[in-house]
Backbone as JSON, one array per atom type, in Angstrom:
{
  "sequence": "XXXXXXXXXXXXXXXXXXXXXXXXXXXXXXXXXXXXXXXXXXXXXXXXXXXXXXXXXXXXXXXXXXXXXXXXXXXXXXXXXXXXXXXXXXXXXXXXXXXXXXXXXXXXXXXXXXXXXXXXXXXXXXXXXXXXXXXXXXXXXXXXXXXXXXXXXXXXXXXXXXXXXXXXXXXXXX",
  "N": [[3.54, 1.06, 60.26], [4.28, 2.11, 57.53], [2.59, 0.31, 56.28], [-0.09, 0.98, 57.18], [-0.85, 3.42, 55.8], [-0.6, 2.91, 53.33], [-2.57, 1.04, 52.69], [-6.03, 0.62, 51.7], [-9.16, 0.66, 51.93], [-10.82, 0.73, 49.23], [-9.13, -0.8, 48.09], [-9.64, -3.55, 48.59], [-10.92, -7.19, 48.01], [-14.06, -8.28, 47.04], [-14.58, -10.77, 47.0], [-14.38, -14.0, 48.98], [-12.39, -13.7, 51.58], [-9.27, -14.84, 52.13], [-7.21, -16.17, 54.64], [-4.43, -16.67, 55.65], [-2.86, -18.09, 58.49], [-0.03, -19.82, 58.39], [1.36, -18.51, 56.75], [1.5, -15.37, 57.52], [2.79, -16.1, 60.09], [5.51, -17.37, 59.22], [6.33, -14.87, 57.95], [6.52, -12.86, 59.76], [8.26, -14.1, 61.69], [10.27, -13.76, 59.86], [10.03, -10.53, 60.25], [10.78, -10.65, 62.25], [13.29, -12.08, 62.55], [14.79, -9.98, 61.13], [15.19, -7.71, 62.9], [17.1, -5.89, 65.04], [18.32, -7.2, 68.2], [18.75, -5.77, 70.08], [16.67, -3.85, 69.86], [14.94, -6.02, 69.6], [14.76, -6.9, 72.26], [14.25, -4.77, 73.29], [11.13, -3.98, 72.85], [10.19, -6.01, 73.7], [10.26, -5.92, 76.36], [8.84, -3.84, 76.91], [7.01, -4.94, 77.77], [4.96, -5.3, 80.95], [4.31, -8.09, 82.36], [6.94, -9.42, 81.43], [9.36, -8.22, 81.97], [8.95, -7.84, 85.18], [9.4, -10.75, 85.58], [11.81, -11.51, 84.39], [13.53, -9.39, 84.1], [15.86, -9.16, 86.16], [17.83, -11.07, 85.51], [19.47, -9.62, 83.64], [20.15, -7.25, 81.32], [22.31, -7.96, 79.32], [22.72, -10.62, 79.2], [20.01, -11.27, 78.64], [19.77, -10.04, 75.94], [21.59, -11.41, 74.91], [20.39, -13.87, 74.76], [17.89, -13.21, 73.44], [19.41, -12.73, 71.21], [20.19, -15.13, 69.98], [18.31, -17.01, 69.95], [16.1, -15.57, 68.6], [16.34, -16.31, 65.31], [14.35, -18.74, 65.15], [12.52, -18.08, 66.3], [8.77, -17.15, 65.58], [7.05, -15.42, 66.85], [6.61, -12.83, 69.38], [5.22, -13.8, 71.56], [6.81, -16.0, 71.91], [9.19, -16.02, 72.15], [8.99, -15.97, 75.85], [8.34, -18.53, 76.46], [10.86, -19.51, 75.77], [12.68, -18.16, 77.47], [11.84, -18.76, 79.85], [12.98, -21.72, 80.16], [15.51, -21.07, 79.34], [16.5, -18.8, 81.28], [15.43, -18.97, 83.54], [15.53, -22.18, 83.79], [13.46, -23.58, 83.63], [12.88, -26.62, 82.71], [11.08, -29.07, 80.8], [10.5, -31.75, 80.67], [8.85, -34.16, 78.8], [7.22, -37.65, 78.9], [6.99, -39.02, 76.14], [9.34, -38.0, 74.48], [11.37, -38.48, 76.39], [11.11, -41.16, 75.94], [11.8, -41.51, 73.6], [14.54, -41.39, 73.97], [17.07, -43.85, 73.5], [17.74, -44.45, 76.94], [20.22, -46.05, 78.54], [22.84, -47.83, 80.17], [24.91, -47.6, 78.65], [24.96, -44.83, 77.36], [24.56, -43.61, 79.53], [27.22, -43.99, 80.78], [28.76, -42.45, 78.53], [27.79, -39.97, 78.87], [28.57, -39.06, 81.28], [31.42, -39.48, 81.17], [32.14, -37.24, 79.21], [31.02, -35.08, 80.84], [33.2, -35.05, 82.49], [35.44, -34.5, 81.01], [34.83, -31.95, 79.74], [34.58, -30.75, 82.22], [37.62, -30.13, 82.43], [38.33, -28.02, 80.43], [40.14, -25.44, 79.3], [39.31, -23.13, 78.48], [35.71, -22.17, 77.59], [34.43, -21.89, 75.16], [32.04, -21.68, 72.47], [33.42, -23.01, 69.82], [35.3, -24.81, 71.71], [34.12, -26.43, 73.12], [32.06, -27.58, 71.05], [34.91, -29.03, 69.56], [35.89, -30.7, 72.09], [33.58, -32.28, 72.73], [33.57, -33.85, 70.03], [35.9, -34.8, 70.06], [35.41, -36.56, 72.4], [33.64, -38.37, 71.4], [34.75, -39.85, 69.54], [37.0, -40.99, 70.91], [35.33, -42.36, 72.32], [34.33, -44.01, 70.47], [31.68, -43.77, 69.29], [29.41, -42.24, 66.86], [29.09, -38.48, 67.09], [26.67, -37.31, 67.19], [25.1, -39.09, 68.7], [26.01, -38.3, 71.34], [25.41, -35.41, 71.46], [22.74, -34.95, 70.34], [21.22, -36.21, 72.83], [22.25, -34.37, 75.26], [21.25, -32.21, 73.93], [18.42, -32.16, 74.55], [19.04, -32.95, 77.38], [19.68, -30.31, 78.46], [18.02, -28.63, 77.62], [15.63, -29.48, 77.47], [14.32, -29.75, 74.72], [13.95, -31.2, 71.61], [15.04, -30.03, 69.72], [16.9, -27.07, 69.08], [18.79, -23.63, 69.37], [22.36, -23.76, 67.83], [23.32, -26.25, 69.76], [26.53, -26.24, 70.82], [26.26, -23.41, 70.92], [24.51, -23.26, 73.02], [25.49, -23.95, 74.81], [27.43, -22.48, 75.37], [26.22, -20.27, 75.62], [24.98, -20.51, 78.45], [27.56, -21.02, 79.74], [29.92, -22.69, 82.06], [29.57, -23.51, 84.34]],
  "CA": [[3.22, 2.42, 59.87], [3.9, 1.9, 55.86], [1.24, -0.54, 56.19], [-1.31, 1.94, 57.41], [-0.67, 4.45, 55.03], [-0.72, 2.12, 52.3], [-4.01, 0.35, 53.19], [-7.34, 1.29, 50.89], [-10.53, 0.12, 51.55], [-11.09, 0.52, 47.79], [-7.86, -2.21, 46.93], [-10.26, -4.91, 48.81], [-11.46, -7.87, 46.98], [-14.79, -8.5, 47.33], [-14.35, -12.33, 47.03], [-13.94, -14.35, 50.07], [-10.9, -13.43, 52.0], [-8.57, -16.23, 52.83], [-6.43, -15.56, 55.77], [-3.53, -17.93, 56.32], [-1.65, -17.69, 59.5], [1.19, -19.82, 58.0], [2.01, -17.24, 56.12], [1.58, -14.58, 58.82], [3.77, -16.7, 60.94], [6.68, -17.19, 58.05], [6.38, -13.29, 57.82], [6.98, -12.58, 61.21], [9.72, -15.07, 61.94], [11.37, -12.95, 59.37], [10.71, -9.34, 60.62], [11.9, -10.49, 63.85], [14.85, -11.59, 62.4], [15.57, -8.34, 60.87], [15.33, -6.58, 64.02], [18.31, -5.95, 66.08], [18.95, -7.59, 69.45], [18.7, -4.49, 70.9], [15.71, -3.64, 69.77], [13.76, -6.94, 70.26], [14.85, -6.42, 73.8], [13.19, -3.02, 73.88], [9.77, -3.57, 72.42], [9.43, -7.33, 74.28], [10.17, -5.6, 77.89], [7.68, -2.92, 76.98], [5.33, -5.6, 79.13], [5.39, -5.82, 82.75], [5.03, -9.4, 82.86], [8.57, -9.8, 81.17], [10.05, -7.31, 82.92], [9.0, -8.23, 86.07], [9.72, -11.8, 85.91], [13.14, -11.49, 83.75], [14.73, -8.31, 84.42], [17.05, -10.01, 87.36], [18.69, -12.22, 84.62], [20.23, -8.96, 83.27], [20.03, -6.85, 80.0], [23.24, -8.16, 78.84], [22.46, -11.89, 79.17], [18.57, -11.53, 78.0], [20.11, -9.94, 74.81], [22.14, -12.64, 74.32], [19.56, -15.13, 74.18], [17.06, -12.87, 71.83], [19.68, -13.05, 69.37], [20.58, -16.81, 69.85], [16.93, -17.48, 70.05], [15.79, -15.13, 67.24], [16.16, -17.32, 64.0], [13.46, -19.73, 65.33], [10.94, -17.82, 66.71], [7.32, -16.95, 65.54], [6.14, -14.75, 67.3], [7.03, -12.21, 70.33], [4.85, -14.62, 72.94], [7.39, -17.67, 71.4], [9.91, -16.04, 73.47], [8.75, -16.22, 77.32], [8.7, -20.23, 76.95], [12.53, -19.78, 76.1], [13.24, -17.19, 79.0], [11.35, -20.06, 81.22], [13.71, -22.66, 79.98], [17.08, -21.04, 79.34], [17.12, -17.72, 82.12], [14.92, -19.62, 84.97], [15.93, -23.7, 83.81], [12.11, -24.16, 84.12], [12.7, -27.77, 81.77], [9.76, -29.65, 80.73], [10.53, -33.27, 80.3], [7.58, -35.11, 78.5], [7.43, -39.11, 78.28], [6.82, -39.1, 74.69], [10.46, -37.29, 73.93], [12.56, -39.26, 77.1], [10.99, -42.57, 75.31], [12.73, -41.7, 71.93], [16.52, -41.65, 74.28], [17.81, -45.34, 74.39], [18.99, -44.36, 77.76], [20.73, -47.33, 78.91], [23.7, -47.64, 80.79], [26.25, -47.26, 77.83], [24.71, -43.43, 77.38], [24.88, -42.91, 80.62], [28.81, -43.69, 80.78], [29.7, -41.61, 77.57], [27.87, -38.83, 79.23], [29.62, -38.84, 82.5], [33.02, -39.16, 80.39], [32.14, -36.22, 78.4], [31.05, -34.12, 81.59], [34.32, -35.16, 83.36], [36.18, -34.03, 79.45], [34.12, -30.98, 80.18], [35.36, -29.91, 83.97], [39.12, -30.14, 82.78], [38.58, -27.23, 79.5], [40.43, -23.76, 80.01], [38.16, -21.86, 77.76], [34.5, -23.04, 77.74], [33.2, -21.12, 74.38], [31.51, -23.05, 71.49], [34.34, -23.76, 69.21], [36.14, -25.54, 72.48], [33.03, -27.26, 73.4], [32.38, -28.74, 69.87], [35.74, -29.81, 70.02], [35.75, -31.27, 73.55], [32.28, -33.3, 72.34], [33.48, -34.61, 69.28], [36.77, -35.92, 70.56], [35.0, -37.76, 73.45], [32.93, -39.3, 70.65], [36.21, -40.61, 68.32], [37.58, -41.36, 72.01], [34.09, -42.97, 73.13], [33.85, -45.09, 69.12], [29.87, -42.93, 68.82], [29.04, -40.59, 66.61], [28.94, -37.47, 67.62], [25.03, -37.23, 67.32], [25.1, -40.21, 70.2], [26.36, -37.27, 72.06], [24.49, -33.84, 70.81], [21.05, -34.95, 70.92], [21.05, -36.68, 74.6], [22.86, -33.39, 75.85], [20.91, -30.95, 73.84], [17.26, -32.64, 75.23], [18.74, -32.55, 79.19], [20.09, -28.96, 78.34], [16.83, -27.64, 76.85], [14.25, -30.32, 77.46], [13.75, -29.82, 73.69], [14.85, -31.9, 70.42], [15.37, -28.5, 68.36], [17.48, -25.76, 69.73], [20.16, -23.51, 68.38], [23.17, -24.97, 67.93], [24.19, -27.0, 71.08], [27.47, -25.17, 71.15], [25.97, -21.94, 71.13], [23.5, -22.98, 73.99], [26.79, -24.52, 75.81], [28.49, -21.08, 75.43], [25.3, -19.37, 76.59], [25.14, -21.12, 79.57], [28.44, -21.21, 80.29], [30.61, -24.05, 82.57], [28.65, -23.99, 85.48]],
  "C": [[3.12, 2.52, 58.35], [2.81, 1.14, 55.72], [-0.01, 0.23, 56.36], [-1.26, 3.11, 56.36], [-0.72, 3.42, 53.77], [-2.04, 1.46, 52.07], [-4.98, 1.47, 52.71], [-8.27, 0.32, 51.54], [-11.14, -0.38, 49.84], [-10.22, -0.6, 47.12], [-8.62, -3.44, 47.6], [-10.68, -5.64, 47.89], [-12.71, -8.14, 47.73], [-15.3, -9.7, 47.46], [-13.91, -12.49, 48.45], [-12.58, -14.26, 50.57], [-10.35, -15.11, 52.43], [-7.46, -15.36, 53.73], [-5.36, -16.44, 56.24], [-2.32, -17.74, 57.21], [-0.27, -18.65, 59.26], [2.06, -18.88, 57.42], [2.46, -15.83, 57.25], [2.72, -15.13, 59.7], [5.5, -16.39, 60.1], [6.97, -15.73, 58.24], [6.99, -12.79, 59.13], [7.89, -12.98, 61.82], [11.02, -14.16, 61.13], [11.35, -11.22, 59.49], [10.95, -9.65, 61.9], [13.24, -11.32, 63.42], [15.58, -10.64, 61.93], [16.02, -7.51, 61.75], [16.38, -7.05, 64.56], [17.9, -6.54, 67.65], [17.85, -6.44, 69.87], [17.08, -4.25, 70.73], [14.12, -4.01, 69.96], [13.71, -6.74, 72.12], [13.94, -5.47, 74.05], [11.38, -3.02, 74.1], [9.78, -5.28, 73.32], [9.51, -6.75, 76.06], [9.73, -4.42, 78.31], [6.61, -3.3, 78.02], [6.16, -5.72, 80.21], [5.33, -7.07, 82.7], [6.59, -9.62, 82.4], [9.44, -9.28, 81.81], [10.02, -7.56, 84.31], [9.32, -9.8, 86.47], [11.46, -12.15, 85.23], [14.02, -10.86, 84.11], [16.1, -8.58, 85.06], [18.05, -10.37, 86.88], [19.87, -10.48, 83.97], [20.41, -8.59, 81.92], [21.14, -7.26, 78.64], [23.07, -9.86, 78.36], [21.11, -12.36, 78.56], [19.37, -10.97, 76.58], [20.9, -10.93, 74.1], [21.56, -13.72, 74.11], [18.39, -14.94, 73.2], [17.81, -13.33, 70.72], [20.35, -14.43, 69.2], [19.32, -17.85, 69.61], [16.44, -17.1, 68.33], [15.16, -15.52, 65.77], [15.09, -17.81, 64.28], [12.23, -19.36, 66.2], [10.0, -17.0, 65.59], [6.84, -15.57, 65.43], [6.65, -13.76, 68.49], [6.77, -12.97, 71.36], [5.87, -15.95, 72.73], [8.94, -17.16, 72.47], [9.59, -15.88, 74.8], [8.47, -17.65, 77.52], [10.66, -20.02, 76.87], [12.97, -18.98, 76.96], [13.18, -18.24, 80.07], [12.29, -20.95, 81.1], [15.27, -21.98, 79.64], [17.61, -19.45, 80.85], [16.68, -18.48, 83.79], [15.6, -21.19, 84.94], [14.78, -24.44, 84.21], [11.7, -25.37, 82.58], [11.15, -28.33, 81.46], [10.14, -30.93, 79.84], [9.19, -33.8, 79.81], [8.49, -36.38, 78.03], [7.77, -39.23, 77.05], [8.47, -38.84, 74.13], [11.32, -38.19, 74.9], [12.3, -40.96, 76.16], [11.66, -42.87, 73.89], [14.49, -41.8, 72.5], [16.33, -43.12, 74.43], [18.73, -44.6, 75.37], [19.26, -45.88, 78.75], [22.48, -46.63, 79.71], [25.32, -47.72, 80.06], [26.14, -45.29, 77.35], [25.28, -43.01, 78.73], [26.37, -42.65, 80.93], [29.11, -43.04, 79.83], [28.87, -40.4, 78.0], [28.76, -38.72, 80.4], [30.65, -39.0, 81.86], [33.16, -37.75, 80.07], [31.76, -34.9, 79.64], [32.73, -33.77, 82.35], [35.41, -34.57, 82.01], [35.94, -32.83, 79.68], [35.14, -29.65, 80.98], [36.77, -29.85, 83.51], [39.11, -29.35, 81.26], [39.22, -25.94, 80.54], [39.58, -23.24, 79.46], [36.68, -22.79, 77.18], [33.41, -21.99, 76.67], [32.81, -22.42, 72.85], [32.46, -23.66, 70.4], [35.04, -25.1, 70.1], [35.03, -26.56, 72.67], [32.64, -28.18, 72.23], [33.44, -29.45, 70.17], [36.11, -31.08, 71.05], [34.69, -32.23, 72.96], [32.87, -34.22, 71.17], [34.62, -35.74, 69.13], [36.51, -37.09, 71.25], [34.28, -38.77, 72.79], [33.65, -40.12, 69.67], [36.58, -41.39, 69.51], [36.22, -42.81, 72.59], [33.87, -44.38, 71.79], [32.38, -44.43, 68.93], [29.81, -42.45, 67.64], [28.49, -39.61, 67.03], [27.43, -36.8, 68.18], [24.58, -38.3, 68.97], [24.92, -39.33, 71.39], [25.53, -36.04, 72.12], [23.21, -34.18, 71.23], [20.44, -35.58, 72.56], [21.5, -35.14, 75.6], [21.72, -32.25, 75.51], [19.44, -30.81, 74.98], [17.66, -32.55, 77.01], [18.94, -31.22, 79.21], [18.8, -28.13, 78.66], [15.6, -28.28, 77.19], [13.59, -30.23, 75.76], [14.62, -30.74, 72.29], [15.52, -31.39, 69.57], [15.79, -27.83, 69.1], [18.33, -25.01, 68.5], [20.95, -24.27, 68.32], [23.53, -25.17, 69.01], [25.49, -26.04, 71.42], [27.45, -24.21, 71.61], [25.46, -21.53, 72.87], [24.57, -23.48, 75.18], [27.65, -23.0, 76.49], [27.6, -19.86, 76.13], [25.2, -19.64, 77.7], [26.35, -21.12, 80.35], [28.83, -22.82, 81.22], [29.7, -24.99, 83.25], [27.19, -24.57, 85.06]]
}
């Protein structure tokens, strides 16, 4: 709305426009992080597709992943791939990304340790969960990364997320 009211015809340059959607993008990444939770909620379930394919998940639990999401999106359409992958668990394994895990059969045992480390927490929020991970990795001889990035990739199917913790604590036990 300041934008429209601000906007001349007469402040144009008559030189070739350049138009760079990096910029546009950058820009936008940061008024949607300005916006409240609440609010991205409001104006993204303005559409019926979101609404009708999300709603179920629950206004309490979709708000919690706008603003865990938030930081790292784009765009408004940049969230309904992360609804697909963190409210449905609709993953998307590509070759290219499983071919960068050495998974071998020494991963495979320090994950099954670390799930079975896991099942025996009382409180399952992201401070405990760091914790819990980085012991099993002092306990295991790894570093902790050994751990994090094999977990975050079956979690998320992606190499980039929030923080692991967070997406541990969003998710919960189960």
């Amino acid at each position: 709305e300041d934008l429209v009211q601000q906007f001349s015809m007469q402040r144009l340059s008559k030189n070739s426009p350049v138009f760079d959607y990096h910029k546009l993008r950058f820009l936008n990444n940061r008024a949607i992080q300005q916006k409240r939770s609440i609010d991205l909620y409001r104006l993204l379930f303005k559409r019926d597709s979101l609404r009708d394919r999300y709603l179920s998940f629950g206004k309490e639990k979709i708000i919690a992943l706008i603003h865990l999401m938030k930081p790292r999106m784009k765009t408004l359409n940049d969230f309904d791939n992360k609804f697909n992958i963190y409210l449905k668990g609709e993953l998307n394994y590509n070759n290219k990304d499983l071919g960068k895990l050495a998974i071998d059969n020494m991963l495979e045992e320090n994950l099954e340790y670390l799930v079975k480390q896991m099942e025996l927490m009382d409180t399952f929020d992201k401070e405990s969960v760091e914790n819990r991970l980085r012991d099993c990795a002092v306990q295991k001889g790894i570093p902790a990364a050994e751990l994090i990035h094999p977990v975050r990739f079956a979690l998320t199917s992606e190499n980039v997320s929030p923080s692991l913790f967070e997406v541990f604590e969003f998710f919960g036990r189960d």
